[in-house]
Coordinates of C-alpha atoms in Angstrom, one line a residue:
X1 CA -9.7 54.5 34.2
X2 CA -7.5 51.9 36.0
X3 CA -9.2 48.3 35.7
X4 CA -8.7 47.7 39.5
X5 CA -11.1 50.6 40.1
X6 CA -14.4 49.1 38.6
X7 CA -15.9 46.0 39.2
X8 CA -14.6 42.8 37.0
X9 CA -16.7 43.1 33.5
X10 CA -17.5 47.0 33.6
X11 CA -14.2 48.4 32.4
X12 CA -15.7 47.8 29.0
X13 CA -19.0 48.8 29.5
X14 CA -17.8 52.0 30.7
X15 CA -15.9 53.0 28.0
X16 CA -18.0 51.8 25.1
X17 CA -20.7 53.8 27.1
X18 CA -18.5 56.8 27.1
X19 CA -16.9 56.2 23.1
X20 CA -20.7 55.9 22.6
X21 CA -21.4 58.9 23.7
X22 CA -18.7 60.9 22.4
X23 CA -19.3 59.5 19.0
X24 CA -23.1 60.7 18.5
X25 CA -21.5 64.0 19.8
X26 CA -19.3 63.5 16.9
X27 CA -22.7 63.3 14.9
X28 CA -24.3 66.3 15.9
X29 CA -21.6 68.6 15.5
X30 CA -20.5 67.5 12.1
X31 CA -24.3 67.9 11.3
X32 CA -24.4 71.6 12.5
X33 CA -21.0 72.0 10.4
X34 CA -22.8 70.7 7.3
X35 CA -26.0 72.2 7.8
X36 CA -24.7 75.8 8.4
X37 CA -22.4 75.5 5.1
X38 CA -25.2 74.8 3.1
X39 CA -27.5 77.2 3.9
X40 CA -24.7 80.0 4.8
X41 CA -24.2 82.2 1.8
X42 CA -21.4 81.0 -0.8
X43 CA -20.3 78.5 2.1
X44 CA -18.5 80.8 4.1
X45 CA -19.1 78.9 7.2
X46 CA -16.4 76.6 5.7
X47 CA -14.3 79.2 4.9
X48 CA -10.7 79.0 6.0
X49 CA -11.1 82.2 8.3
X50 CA -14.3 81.5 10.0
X51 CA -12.9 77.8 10.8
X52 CA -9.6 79.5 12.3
X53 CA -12.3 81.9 14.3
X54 CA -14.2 79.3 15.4
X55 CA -11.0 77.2 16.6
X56 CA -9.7 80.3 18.3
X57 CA -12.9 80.9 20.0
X58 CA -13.1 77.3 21.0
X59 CA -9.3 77.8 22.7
X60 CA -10.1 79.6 26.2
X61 CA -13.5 77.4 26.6
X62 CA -11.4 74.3 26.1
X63 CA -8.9 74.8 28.4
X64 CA -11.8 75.5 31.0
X65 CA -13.5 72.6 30.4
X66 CA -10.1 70.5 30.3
X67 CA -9.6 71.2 33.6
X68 CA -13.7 70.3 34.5
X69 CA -13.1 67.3 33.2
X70 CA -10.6 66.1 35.4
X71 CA -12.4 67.8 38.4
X72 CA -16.1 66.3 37.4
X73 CA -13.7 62.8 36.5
X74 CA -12.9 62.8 40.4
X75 CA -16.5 63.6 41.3
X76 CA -15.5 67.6 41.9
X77 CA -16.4 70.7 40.3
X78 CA -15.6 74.1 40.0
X79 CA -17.7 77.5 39.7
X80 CA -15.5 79.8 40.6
X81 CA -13.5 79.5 37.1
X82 CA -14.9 82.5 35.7
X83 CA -14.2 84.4 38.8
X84 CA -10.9 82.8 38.8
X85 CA -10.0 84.1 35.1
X86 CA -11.1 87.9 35.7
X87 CA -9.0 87.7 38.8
X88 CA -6.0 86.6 37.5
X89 CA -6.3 88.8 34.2
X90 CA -6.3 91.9 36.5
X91 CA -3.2 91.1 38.2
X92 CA -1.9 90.0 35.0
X93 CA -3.1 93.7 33.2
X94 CA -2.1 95.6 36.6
X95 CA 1.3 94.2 36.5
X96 CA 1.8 94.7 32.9
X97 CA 1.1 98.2 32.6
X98 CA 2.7 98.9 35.7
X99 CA 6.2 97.5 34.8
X100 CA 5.7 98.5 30.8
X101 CA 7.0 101.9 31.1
X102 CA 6.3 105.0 33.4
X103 CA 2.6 106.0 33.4
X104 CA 3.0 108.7 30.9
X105 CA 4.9 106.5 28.2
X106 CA 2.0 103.5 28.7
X107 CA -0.6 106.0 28.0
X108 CA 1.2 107.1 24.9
X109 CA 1.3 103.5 23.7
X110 CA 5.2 103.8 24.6
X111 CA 6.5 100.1 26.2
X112 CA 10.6 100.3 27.0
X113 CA 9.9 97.5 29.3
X114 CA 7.7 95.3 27.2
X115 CA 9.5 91.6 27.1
X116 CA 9.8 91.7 30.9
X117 CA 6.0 93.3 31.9
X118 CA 4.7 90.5 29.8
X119 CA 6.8 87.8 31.5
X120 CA 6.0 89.3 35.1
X121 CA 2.1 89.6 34.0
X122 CA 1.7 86.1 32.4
X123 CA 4.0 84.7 35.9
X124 CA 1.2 86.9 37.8
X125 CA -1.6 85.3 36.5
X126 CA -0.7 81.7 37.1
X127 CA 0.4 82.3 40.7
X128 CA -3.2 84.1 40.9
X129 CA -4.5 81.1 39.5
X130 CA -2.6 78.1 41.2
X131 CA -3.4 80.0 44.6
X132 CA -6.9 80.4 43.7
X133 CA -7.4 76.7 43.0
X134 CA -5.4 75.8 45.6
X135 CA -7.3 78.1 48.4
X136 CA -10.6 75.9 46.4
X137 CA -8.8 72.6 47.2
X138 CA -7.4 73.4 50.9
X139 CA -11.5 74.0 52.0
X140 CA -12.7 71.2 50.4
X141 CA -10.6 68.8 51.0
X142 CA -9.1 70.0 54.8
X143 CA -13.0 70.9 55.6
X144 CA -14.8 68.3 54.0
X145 CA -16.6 71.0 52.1
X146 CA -19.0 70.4 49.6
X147 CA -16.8 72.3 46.2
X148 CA -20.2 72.9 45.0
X149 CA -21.1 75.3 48.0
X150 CA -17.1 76.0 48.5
X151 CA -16.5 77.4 44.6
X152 CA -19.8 79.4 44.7
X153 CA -18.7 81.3 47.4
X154 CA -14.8 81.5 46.0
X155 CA -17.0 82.8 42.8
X156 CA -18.4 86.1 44.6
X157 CA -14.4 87.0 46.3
X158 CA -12.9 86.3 43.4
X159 CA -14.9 88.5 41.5
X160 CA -15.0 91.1 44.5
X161 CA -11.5 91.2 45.0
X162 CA -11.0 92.2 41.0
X163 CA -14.0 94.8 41.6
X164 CA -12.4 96.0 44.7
X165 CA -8.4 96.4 42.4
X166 CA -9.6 98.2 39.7
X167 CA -12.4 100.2 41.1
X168 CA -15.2 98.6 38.7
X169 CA -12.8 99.5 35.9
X170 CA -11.2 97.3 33.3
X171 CA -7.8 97.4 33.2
X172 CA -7.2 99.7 30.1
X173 CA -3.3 100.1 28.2
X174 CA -2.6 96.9 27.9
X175 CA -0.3 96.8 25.2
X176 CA -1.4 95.9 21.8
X177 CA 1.9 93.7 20.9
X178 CA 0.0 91.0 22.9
X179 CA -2.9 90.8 20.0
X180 CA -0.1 91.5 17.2
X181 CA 2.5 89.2 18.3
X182 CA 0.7 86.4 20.0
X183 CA -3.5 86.3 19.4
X184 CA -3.5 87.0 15.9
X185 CA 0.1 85.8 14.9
X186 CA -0.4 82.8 12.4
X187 CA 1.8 79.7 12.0
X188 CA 1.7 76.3 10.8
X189 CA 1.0 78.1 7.3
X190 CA -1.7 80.3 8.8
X191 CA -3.3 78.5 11.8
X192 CA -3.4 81.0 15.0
X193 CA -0.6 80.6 17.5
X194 CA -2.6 80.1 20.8
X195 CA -4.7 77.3 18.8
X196 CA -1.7 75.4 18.3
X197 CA -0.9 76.2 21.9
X198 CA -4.0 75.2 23.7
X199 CA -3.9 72.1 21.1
X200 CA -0.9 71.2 22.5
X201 CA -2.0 71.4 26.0
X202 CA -5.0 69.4 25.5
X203 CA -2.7 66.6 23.7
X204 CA -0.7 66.6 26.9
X205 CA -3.8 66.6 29.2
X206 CA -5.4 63.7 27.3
X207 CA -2.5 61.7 27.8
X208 CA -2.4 61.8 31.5
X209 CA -6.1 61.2 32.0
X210 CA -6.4 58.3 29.6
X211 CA -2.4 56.7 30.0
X212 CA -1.1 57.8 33.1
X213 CA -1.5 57.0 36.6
X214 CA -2.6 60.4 37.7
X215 CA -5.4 59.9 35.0
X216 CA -6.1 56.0 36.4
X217 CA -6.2 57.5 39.8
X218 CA -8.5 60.9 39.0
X219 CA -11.3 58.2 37.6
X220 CA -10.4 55.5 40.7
X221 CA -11.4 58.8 43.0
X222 CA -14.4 59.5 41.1
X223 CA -15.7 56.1 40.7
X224 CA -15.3 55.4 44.9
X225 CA -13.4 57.9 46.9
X226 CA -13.0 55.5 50.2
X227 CA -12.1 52.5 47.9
X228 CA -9.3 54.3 46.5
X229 CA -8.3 55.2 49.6
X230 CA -7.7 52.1 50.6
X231 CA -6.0 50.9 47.5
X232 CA -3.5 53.1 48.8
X233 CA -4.4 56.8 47.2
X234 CA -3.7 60.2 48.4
X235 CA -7.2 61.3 47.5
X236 CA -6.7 64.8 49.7
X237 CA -3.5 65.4 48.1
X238 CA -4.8 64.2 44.4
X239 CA -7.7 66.4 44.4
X240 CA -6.1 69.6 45.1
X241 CA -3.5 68.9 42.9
X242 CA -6.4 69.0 40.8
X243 CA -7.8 72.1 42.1
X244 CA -4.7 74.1 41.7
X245 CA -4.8 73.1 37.7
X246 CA -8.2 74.0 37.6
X247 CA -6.6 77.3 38.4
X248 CA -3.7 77.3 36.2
X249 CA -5.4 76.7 33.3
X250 CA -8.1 79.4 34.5
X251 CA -4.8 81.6 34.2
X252 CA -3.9 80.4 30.6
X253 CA -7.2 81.5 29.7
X254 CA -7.0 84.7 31.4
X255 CA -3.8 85.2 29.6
X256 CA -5.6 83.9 26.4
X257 CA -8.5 86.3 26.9
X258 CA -6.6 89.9 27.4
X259 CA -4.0 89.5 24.7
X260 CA -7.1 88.4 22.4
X261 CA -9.0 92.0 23.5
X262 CA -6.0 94.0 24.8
X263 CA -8.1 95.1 27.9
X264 CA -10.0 93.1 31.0
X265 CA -13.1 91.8 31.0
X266 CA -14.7 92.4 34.4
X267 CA -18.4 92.3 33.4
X268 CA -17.7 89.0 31.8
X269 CA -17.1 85.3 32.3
X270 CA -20.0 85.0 34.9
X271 CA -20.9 82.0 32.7
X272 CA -17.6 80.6 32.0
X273 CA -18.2 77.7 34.8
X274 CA -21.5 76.6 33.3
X275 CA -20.3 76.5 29.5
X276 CA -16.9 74.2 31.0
X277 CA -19.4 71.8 32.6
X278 CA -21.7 71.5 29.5
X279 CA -18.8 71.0 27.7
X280 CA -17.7 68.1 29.5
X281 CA -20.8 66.5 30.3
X282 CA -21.8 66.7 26.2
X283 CA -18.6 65.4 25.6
X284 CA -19.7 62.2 27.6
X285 CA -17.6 63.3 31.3
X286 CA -20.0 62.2 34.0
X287 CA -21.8 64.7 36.5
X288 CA -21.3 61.7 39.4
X289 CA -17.3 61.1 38.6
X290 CA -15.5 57.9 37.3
X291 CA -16.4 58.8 33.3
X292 CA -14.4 61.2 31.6
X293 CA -13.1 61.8 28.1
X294 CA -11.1 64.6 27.4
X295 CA -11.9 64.4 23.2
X296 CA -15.5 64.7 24.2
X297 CA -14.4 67.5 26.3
X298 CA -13.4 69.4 22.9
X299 CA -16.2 68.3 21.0
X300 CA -18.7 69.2 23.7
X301 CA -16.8 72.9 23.3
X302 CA -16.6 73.1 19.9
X303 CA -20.8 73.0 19.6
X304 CA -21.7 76.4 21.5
X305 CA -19.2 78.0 19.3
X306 CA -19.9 76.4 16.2
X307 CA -23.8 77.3 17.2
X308 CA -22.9 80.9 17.9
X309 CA -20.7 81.5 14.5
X310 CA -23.4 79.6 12.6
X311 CA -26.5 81.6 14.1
X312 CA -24.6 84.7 13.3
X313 CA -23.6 84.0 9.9
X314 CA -27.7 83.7 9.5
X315 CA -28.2 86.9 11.2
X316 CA -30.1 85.0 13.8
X317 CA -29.7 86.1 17.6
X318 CA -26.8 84.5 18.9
X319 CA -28.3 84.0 22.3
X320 CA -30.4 81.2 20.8
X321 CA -27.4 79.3 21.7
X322 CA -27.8 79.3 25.4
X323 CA -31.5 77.3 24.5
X324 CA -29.9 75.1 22.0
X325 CA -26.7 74.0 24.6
X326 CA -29.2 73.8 27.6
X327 CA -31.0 71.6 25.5
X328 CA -28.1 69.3 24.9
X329 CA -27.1 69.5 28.3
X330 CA -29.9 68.5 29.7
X331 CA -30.1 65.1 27.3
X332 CA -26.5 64.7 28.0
X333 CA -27.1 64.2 31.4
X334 CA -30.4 61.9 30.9
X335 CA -28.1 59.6 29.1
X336 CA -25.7 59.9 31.7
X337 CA -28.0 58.6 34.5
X338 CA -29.6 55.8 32.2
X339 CA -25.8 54.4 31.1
X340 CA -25.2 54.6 35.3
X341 CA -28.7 52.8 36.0
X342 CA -27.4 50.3 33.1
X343 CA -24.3 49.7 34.4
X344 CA -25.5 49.5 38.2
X345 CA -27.3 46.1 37.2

């Protein structure tokens, strides 16, 4: 956050509030890493595999709640994401399967075309995305729209317009050299290649919000729209910038998500939107903008899926989970409002 956005003496407060928070998020999920190896049998929670799982299933929820973080930093949101990535994961399929080979060599598994379907499905799916964001950006900030009311109803034709392509149908014959040569391809002496990807564009995306001006200015907009605009910052302009890489990154996990599975998910994601925000807000991002920390961000998504792994290494219903994170959601934000009621004084 840029120091001339916040009052004189509550830079620092605001970011030992938010390091504070982050921190005992820290805490609890090195706690549920500990207490699940101990009572796991022969420690296999900290097994070199399940930690690899866990990191790959923490990739696509990260790069969601990357993007929330941003938009919740600039006091947006976005609840269309999950719409967004089924969307955009159609095209992606429908255009991969369609340029692989003829329809009779795709159903034999046959791809001539391979290198360039791929490149024309993954380009697909981030001009679905970036459109997608973009259309969410336009109506709220050339209508004054509320993105709350503006995303849940992008959420429904997003998720129509998918139903209405493939008929209520996933996309099926997506080829499997997108698992073999990409989702389960190890490197780095065995760590999954779309971990070290998504690590990479989390690295990037923490730099911006916490060294760049684009970061200084999400957090100005957050803090007080109109004062930022008159310290001179396109606030229209910034936020849907920010909407179409809400999108973009929607489309990275879209990409993520059918090379992990080979096939669409259409019956999926409807909570995609809601596990991005939790994420953010336990990692200490504020619900009321101005507050954001993208580390928190990946700690806040690493807990659901280190609750999930653990709870089914027990044999315990992984839908537990959803109590447990609604839990910590819910004092997340508690501590949110009573650091703003602090700070306020």
């Amino acid at each position: 956050m840029s120091d001339a956005s916040l009052p004189a003496g509550s830079h620092g407060h605001r970011l030992g509030v938010l390091e504070a928070t982050a921190f005992w998020m820290f805490v609890i999920l090195i706690g549920l890493v500990a207490g699940f190896t101990l009572i796991s049998p022969n420690f296999v929670f900290l097994s070199v595999n399940n930690l690899f799982t866990i990191a790959l299933n923490t990739a696509q929820l990260a790069l969601l709640a990357a993007g929330m973080t941003f938009l919740l930093g600039a006091r947006q949101m976005d609840l269309s994401v999950g719409s967004n990535v089924v969307l955009a994961s159609v095209l992606a399929g429908k255009t991969i399967t369609a340029l692989a080979g003829t329809p009779d060599e795709v159903a034999m598994g046959d791809y001539p075309n391979l290198a360039l379907a791929i490149a024309a499905g993954t380009a697909v799916a981030f001009l679905s995305g970036a459109l997608f964001g973009a259309v969410n950006g336009v109506l709220v900030t050339r209508f004054r729209l509320s993105s709350f009311l503006v995303t849940l109803a992008t959420t429904a034709i997003g998720l129509g317009m998918a139903l209405v392509i493939t008929h209520g149908a996933n996309v099926p014959d997506i080829p499997r050299a997108l698992q073999t040569g990409f989702a389960v391809r190890r490197v780095l002496g065995g760590v999954p290649m779309p971990v070290v990807i998504v690590a990479g564009v989390l690295a990037v995306l923490w730099f911006v919000l916490a060294k760049t001006r684009f970061g200084a200015h999400t957090l100005a907009i957050g803090s007080s729209p109109e004062a930022a605009r008159r310290a001179g910052i396109p606030v229209d302009r910034h936020v849907l910038s920010l909407f179409v890489l809400m999108g973009c990154l929607s489309a990275a996990a879209a990409m993520l998500d059918i090379s992990r599975f080979a096939t669409t998910n259409i019956s999926g994601h409807q909570t995609d939107a809601l596990q991005a925000i939790a994420a953010s807000v336990i990692g200490g991002t504020s619900l009321f903008g101005g507050v954001a920390s993208m580390s928190g961000t990946v700690i806040g998504a690493l807990i659901p899926v280190v609750l999930a792994t653990g709870l089914v290494i027990m044999r315990v219903d992984a839908f537990y989970q959803l109590i447990v994170v609604g839990i910590i959601v819910i004092v997340a934000v508690a501590i949110d409002q009573k650091n703003r009621q602090r700070m306020s004084r």
